[in-house]
Tab-separated table of C-alpha atoms in Angstrom:
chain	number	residue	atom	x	y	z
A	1500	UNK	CA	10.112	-0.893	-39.758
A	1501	UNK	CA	8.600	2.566	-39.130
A	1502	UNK	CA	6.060	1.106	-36.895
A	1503	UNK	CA	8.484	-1.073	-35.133
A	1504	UNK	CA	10.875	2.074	-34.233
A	1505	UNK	CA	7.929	3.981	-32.813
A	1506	UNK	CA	5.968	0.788	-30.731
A	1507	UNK	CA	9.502	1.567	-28.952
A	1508	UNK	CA	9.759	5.538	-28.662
A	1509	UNK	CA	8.007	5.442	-24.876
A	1510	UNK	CA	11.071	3.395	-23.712
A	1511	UNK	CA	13.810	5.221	-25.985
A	1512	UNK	CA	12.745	8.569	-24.622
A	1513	UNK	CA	12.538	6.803	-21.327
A	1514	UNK	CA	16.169	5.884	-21.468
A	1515	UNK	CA	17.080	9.147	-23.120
A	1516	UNK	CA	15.804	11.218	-20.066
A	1517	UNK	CA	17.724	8.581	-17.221
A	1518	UNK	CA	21.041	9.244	-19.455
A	1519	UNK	CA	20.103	12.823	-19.586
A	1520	UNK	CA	20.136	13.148	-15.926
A	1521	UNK	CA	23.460	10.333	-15.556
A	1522	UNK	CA	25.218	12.555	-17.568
A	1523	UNK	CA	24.783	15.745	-16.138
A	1524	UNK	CA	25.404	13.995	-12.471
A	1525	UNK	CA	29.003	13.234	-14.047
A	1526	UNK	CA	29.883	16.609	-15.191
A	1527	UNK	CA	28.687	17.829	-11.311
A	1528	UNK	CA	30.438	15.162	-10.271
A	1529	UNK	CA	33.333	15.236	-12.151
A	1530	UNK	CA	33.893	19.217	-10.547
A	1531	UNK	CA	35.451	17.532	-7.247
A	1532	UNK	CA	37.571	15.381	-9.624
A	1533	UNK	CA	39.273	18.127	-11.718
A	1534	UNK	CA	40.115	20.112	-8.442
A	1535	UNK	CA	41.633	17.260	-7.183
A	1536	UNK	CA	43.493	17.250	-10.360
A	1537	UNK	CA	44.259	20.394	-10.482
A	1538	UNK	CA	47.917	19.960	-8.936
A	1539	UNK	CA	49.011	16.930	-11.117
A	1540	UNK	CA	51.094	17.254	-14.589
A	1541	UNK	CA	49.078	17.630	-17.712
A	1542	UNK	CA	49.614	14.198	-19.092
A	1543	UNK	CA	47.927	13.047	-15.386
A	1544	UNK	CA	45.207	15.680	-15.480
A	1545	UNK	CA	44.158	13.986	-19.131
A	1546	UNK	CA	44.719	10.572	-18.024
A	1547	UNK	CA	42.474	11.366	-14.864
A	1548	UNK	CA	40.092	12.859	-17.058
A	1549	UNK	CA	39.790	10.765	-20.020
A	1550	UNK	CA	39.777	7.475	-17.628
A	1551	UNK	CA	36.898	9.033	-15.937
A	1552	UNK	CA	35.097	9.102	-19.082
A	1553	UNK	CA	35.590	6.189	-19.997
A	1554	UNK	CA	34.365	4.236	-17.492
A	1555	UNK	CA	31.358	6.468	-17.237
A	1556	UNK	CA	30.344	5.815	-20.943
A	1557	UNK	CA	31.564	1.932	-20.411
A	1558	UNK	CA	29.215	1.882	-17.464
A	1559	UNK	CA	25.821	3.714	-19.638
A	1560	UNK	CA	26.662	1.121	-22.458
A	1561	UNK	CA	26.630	-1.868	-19.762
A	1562	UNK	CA	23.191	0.330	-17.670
A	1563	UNK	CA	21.400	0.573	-21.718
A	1564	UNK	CA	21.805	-3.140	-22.785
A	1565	UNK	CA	20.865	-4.533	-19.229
A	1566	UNK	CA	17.245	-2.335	-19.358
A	1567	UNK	CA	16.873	-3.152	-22.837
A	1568	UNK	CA	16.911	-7.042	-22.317
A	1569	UNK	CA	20.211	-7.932	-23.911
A	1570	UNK	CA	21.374	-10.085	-21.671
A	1571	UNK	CA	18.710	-12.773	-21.350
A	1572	UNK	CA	21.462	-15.936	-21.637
A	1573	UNK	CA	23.899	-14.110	-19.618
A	1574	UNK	CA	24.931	-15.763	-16.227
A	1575	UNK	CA	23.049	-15.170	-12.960
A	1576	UNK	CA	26.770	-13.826	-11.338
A	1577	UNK	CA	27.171	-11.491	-14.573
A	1578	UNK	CA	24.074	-10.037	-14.393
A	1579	UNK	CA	24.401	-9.494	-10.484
A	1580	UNK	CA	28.256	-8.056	-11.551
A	1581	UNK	CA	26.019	-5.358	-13.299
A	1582	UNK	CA	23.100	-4.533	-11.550
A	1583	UNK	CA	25.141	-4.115	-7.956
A	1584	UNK	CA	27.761	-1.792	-10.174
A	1585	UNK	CA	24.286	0.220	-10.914
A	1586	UNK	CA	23.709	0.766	-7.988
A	1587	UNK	CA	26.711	1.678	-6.683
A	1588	UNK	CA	27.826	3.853	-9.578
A	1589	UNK	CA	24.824	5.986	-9.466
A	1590	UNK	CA	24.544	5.932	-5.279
A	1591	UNK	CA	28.303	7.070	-5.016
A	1592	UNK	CA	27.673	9.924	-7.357
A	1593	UNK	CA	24.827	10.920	-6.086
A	1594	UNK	CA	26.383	11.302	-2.345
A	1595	UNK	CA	29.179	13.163	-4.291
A	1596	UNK	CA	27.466	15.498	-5.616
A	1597	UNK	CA	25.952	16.403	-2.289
A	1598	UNK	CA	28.669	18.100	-0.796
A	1599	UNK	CA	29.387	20.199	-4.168
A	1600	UNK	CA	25.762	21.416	-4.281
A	1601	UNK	CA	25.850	22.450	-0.644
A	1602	UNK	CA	28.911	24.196	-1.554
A	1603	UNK	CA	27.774	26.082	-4.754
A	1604	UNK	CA	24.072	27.189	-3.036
A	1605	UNK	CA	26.653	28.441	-0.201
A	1606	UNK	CA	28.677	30.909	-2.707
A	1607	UNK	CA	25.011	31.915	-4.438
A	1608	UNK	CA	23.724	32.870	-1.334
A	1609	UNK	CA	27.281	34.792	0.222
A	1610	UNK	CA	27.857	36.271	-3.857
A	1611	UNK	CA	23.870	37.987	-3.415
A	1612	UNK	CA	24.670	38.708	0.482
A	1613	UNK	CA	27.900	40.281	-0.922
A	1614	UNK	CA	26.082	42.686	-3.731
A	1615	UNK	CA	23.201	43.823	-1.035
A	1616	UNK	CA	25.412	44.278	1.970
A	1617	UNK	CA	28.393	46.275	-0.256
A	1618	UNK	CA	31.007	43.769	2.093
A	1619	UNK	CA	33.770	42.453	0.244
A	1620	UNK	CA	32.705	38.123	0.101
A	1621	UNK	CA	34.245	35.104	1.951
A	1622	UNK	CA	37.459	34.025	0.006
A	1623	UNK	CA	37.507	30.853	-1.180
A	1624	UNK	CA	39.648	29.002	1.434
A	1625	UNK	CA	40.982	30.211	5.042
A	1626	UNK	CA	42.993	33.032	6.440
A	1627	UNK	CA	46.655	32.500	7.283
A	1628	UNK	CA	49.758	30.703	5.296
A	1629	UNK	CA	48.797	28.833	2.423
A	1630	UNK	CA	51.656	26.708	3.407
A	1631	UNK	CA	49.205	24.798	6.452
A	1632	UNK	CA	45.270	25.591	5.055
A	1633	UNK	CA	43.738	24.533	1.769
A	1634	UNK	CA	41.451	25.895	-0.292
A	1635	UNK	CA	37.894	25.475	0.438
A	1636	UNK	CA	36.842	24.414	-2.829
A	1637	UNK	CA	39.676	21.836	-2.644
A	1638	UNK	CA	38.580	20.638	0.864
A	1639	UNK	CA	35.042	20.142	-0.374
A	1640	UNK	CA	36.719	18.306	-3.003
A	1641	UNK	CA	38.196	15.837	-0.923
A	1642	UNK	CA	35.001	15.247	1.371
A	1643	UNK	CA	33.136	14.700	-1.961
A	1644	UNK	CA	35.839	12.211	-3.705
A	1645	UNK	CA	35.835	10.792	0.355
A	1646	UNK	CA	32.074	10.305	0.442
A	1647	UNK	CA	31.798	8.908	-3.218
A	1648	UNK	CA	34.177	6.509	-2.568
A	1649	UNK	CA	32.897	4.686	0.619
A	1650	UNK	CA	29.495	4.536	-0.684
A	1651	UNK	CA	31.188	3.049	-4.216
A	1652	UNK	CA	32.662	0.790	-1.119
A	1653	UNK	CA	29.791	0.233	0.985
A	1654	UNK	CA	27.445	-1.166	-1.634
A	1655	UNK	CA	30.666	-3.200	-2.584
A	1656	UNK	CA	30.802	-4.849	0.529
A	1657	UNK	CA	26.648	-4.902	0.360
A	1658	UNK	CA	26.745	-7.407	-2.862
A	1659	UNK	CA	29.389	-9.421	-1.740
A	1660	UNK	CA	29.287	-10.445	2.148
A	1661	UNK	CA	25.789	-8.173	3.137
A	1662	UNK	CA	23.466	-10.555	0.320
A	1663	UNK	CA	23.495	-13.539	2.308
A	1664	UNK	CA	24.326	-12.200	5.956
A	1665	UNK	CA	21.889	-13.714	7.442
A	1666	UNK	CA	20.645	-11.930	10.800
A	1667	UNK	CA	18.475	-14.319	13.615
A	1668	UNK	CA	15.997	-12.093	15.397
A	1669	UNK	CA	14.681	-13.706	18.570
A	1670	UNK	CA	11.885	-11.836	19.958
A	1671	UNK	CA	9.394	-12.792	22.948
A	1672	UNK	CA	5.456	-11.300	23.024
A	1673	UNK	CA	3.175	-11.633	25.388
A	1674	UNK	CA	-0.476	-12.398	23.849
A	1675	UNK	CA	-3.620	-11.270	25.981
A	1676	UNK	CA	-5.484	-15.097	25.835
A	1677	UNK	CA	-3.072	-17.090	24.648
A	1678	UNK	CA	-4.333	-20.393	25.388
A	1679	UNK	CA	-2.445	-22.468	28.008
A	1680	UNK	CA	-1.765	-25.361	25.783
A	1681	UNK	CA	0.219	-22.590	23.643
A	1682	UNK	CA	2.536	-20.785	25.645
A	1683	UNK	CA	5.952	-20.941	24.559
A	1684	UNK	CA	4.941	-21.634	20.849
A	1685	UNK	CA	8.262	-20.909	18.492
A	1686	UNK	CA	7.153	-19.149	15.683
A	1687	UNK	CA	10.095	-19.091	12.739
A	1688	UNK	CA	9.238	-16.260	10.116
A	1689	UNK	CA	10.965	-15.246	6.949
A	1690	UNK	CA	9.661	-13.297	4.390
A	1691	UNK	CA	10.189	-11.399	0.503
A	1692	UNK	CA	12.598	-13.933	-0.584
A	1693	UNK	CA	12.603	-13.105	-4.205
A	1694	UNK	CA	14.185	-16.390	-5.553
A	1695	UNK	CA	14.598	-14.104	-9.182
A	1696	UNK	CA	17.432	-11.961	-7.869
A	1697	UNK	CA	19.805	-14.824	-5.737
A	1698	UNK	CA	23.126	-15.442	-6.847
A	1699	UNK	CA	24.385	-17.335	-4.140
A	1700	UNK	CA	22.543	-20.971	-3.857
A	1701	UNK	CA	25.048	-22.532	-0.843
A	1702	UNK	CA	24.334	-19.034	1.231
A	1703	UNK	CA	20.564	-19.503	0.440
A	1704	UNK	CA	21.055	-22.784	1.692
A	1705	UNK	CA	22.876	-21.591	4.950
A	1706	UNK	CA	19.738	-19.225	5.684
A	1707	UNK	CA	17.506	-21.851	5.740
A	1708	UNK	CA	19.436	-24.329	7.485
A	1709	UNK	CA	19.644	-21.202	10.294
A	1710	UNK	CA	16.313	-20.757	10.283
A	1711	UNK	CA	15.675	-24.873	10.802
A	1712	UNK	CA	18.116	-24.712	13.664
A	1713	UNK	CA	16.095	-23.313	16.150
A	1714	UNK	CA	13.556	-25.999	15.748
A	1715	UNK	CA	10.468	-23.964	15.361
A	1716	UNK	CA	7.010	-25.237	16.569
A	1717	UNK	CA	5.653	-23.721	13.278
A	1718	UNK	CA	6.919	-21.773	10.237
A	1719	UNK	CA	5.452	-18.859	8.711
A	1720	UNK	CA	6.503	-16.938	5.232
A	1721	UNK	CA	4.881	-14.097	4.785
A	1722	UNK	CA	4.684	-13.353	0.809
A	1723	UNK	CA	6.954	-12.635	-2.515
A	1724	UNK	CA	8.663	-15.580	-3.332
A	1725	UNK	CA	9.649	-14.337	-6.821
A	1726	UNK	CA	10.268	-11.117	-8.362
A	1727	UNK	CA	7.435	-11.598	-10.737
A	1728	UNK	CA	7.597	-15.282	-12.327
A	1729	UNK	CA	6.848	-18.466	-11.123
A	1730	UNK	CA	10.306	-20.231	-12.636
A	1731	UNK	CA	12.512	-18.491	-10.738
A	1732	UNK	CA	11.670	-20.895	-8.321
A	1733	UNK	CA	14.252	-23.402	-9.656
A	1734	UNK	CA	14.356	-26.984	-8.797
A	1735	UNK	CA	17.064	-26.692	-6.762
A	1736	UNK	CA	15.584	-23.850	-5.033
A	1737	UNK	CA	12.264	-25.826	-4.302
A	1738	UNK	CA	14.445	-27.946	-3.110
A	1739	UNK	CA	16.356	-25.943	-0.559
A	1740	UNK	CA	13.429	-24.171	0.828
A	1741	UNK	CA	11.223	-27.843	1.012
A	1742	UNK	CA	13.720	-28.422	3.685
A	1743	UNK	CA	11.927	-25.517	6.188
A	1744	UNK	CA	9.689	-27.914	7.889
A	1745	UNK	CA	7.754	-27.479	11.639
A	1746	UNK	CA	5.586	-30.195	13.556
A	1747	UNK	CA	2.481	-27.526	13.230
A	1748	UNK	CA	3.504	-26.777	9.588
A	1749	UNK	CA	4.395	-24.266	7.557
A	1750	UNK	CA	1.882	-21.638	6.541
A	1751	UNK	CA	2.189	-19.004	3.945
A	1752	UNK	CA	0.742	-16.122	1.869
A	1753	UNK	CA	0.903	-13.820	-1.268
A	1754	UNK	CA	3.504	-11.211	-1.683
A	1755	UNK	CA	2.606	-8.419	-4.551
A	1756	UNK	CA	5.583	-9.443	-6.420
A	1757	UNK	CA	3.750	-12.959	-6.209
A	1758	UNK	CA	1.064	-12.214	-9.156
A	1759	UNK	CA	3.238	-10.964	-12.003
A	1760	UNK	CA	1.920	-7.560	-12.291
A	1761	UNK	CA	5.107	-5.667	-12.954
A	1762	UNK	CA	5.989	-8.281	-15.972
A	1763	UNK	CA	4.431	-7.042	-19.548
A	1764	UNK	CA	2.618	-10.400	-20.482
A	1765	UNK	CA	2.825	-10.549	-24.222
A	1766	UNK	CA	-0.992	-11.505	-24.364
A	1767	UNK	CA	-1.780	-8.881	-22.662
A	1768	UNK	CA	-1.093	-6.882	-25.839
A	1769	UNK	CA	-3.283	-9.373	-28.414
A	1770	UNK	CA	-6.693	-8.362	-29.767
A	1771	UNK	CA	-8.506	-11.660	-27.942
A	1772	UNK	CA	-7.315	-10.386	-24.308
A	1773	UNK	CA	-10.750	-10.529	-22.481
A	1774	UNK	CA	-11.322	-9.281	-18.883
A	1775	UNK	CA	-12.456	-11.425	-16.238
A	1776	UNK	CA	-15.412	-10.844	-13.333
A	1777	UNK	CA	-12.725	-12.184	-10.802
A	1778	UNK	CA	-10.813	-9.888	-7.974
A	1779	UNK	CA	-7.372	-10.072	-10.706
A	1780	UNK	CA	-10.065	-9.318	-14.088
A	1781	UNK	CA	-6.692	-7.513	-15.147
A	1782	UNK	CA	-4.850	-10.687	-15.350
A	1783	UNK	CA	-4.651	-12.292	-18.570
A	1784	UNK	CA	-4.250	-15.815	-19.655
A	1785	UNK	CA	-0.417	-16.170	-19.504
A	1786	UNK	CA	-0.766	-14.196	-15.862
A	1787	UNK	CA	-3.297	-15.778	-14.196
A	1788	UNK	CA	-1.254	-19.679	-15.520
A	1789	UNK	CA	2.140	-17.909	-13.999
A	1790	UNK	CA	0.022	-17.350	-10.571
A	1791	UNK	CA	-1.087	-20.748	-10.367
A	1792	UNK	CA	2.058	-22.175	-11.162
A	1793	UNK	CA	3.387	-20.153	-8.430
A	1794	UNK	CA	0.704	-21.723	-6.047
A	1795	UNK	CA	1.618	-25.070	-6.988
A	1796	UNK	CA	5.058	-24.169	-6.059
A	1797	UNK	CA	4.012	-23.593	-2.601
A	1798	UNK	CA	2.409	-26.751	-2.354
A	1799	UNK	CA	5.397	-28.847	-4.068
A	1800	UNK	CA	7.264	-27.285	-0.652
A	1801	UNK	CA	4.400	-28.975	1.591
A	1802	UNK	CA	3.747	-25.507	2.497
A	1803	UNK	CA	0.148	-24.443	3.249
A	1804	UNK	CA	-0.798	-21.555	0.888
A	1805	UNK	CA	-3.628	-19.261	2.854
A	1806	UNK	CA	-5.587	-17.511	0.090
A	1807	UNK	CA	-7.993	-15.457	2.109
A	1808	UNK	CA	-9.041	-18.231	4.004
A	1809	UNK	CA	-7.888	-19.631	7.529
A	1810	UNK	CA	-6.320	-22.751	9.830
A	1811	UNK	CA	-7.332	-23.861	13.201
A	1812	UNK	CA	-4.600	-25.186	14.985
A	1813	UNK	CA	-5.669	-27.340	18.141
A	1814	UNK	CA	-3.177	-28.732	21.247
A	1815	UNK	CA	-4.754	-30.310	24.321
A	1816	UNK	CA	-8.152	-29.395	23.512
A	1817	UNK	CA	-7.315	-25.465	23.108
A	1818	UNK	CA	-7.404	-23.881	19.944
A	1819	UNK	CA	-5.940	-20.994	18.038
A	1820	UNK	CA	-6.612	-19.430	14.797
A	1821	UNK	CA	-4.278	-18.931	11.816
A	1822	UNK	CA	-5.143	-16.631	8.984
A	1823	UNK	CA	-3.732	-15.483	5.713
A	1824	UNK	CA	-4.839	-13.073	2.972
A	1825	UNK	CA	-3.908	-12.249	0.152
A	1826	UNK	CA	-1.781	-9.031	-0.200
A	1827	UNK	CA	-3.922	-5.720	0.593
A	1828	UNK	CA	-1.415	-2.905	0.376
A	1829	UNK	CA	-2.732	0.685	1.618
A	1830	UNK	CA	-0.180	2.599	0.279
A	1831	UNK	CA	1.277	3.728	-3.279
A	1832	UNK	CA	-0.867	1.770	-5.974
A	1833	UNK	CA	0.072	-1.961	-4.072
A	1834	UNK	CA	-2.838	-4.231	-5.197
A	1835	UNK	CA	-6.056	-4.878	-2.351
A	1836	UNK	CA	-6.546	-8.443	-3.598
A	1837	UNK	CA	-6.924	-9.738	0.119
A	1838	UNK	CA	-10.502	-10.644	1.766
A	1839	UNK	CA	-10.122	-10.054	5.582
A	1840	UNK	CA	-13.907	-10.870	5.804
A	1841	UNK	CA	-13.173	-14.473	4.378
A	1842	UNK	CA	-10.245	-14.820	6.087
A	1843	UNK	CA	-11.732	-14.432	9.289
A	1844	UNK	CA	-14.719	-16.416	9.125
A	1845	UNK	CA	-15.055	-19.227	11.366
A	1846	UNK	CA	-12.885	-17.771	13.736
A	1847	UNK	CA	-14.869	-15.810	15.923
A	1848	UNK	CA	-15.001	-17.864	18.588
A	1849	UNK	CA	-11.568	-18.203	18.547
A	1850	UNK	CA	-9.051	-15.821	21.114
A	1851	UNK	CA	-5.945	-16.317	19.631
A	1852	UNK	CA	-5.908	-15.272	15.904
A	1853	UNK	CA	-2.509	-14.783	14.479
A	1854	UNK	CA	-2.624	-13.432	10.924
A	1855	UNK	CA	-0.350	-13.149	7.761
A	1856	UNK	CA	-0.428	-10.213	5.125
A	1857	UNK	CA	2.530	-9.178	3.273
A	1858	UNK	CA	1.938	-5.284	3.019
A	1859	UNK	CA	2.515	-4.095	7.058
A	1860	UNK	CA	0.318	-1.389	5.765
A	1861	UNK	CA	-2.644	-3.431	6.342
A	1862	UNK	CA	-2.088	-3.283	10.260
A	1863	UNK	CA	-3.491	0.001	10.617
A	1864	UNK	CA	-5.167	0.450	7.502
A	1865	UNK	CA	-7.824	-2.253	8.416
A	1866	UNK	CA	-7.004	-4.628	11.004
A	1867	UNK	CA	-6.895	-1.911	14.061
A	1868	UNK	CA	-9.817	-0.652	13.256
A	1869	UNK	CA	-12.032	-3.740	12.372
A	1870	UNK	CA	-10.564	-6.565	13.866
A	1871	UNK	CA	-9.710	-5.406	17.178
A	1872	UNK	CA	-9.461	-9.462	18.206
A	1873	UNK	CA	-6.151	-10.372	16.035
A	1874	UNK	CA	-3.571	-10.709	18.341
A	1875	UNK	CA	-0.696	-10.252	16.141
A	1876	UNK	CA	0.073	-9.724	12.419
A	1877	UNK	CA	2.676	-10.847	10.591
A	1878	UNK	CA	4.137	-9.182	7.957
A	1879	UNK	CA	6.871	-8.353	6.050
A	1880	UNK	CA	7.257	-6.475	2.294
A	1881	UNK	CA	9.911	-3.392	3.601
A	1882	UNK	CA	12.869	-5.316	3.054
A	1883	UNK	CA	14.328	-2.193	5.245
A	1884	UNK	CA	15.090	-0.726	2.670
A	1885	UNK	CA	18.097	-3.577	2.423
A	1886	UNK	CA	19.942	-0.119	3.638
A	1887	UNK	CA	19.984	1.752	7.494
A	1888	UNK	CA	21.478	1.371	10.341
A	1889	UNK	CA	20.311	-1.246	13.014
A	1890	UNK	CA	21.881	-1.248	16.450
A	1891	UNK	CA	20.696	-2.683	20.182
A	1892	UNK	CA	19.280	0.843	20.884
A	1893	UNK	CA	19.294	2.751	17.425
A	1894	UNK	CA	17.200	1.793	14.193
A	1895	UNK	CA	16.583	3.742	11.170
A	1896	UNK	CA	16.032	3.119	7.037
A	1897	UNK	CA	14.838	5.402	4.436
A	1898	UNK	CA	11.825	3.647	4.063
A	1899	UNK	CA	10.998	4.766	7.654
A	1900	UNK	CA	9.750	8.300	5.702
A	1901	UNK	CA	6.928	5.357	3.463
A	1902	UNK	CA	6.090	2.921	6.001
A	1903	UNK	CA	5.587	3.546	9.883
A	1904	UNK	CA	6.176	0.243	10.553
A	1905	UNK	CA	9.184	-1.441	8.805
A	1906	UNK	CA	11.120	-3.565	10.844
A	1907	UNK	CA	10.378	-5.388	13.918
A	1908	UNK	CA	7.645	-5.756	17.006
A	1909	UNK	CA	4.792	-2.996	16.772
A	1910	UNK	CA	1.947	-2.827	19.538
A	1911	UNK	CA	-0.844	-0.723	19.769
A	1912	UNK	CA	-3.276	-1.630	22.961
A	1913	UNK	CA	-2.892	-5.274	23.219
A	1914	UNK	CA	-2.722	-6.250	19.438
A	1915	UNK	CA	1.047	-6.225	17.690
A	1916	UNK	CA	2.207	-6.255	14.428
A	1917	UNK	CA	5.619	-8.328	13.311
A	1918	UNK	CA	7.259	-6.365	10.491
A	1919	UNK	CA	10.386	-9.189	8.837
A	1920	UNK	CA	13.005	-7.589	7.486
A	1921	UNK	CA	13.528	-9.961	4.225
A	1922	UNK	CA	15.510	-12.958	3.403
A	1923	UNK	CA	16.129	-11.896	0.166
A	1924	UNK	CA	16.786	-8.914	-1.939
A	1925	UNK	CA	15.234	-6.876	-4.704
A	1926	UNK	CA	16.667	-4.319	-7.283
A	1927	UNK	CA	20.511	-3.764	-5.361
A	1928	UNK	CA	21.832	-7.964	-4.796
A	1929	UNK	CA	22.640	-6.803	-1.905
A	1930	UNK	CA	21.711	-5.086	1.802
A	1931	UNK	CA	24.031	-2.524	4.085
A	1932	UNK	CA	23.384	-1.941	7.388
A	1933	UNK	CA	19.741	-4.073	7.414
A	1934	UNK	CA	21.337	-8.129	7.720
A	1935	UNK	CA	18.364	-10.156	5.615
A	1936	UNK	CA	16.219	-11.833	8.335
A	1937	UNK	CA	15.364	-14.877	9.722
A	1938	UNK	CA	13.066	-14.346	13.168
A	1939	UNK	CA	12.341	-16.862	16.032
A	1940	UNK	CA	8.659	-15.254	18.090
A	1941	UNK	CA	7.977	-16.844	21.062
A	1942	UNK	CA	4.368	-16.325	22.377
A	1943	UNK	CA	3.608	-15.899	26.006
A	1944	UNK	CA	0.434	-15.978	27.615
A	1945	UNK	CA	0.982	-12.008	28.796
């Protein structure tokens, strides 16, 4: 028993220190409540109060038992229910507590102006009748309940009509060499689908049927088809996405989420684990069975899997060159199993080389510099963030600040990079602001 309580301390402590930091977000938070508050009766102020902490504990019970794997046989829509009120919960406070901290460094700063200068310090709301002005604490109040609240909102709306808001991104590129027999070539393109984390099997449905609506010449799906195991990819799922077909075919690679690496294998932990001289030696049995499971799914789609290795496609005697690697990601610790040097053998003579690798990363990383004759890279991994703000004329995600290039065309000299914004979702079951993506390329000879 003694040994079984400590296998589990790393987690326990781990869980300790995120309700550490939940609960002292509350009490911050919960500053903007009680001055709110502050006018009501004292049976309201307690009800306020007390309700408050209840749901907060309520919502640490539900955060604990999701984490710690107790609801395995739950439903899919339950465990969404959860994981989108996670997100929300801790997002809204978070943006609540902004305004209060900005606010309290404020009256630190004026108190120590106050005791150098000798002045007398700013009172705490604004000069004239009570009777028309409020007090600045309470106004910060407000703007901090106000904020909390449409984020609590936002994210709402994110789960329930952002998930499966499917976005059709037509863009047009010019290719130096593009082959006559070529131009005009519709290139569909989805990516990160993450079959693990739907909820929402007729929407799914609805995306692909989009995507098969514009009739494209040829299909590719640029990696993570799973969160990290291969039987997420349901029958019925198999069966919706078998249904993305093109006259040139559909052509795919692997995502990092692909090879099971963030999933603790349980014989990874057993005395007869032995390493392998392969790229994935870390993989054990039960990981390296789950990949090619995974691979099989692929071809169960009739979709062609490109493991470091490439396609010729040829049209009226012209030819251009399709290649996929695995995923090589150059930032964070994001696995380099991909092999550009395989990949691109037998290609050389080719113009026209169009290439798919998950991590957009890899554009500059590698391909810029050493394989100056790709014309365009497809890619996809970013997911936006599932969060920004994308307009005509204005784009922007916090994972802008991580990746350079995370959403849409790229160029540098004539080679391009096509970052997909994600047809699925991972983490929050839902996206706000960044629609998941289905994109239509058209290639010009330009």
């Amino acid at each position: 028993m003694f040994q079984s309580i400590t296998s589990q301390l790393p987690m326990i402590q781990r869980i300790v220190t995120i309700l550490i930091i939940f609960i002292l977000f509350d009490a911050y938070a919960f500053q903007a409540i009680r001055t709110l508050s502050a006018t009501l009766s004292l049976p309201f102020r307690r009800t306020v109060t007390i309700s408050y902490w209840v749901l907060s504990t309520a919502f640490y019970t539900l955060f604990v038992l999701t984490i710690t794997g107790q609801f395995v046989n739950a439903s899919k829509g339950f465990v969404v229910f959860i994981t989108g009120l996670f997100f929300a919960v801790i997002l809204a406070k978070i943006f609540m507590v902004l305004p209060l901290l900005i606010e309290d460094v404020y009256r630190i700063f004026n108190k120590i102006y106050t005791l150098i200068a000798g002045s007398k310090p700013d009172a705490d709301g604004v000069e004239g009748s009570t009777r028309f002005f409020i007090s600045r604490k309470r106004f910060i109040s407000q703007v901090s309940a106000g904020i909390g609240g449409l984020t609590f909102a936002g994210l709402g709306y994110g789960v329930m009509k952002g998930a499966h808001n499917y976005k059709l991104h037509k863009v047009n590129i010019g290719l130096k060499n593009l082959p006559t027999a070529f131009n005009g070539i519709k290139i569909g393109h989805i990516s990160d689908i993450h079959s693990g984390s739907f909820w929402d099997m007729r929407a799914v449905e609805k995306g692909v049927d989009l995507l098969m609506s514009q009739k494209p010449d040829v299909v590719f799906f640029t990696g993570d088809l799973v969160n990290n195991i291969a039987d997420e990819m349901t029958d019925d799922y198999i069966r919706i996405f078998s249904k993305i077909k093109a006259p040139m075919g559909v052509y795919s690679c692997l995502g990092n989420h692909d090879y099971g690496d963030y999933f603790d294998w349980p014989d990874k932990h057993s005395d007869d684990f032995v390493r392998t001289a392969s790229n994935k030696g870390h993989m054990s049995p039960m990981q390296m069975e789950n990949l090619e499971k995974l691979m099989s799914v692929h071809k169960r789609m009739g979709w062609d899997l490109l493991m470091n290795e490439n396609r010729i496609l040829e049209r009226e005697g012209e030819k251009i060159a399709i290649l996929g690697i695995e995923n090589f990601g150059a930032k964070g610790r994001f696995p380099k199993y991909g092999k550009m040097k395989e990949a691109y053998a037998g290609t050389e003579g080719i113009a026209t080389k169009l290439l798919l690798s998950h991590d957009p990363s890899h554009w500059e990383y590698e391909v810029l510099k050493k394989y100056t004759d790709v014309s365009i890279m497809f890619a996809g991994h970013t997911h936006g963030a599932q969060f920004g703000i994308e307009t005509a004329n204005f784009q922007w995600s916090p994972v802008k600040y991580m990746y350079k290039q995370w959403a849409g065309v790229y160029r540098q000299n004539d080679q391009f990079l096509y970052v997909n914004r994600g047809f699925g979702y991972l983490g929050y079951p839902g996206r706000l602001g960044i629609r998941p993506d289905v994109s239509v390329l058209t290639l010009t000879n330009g």
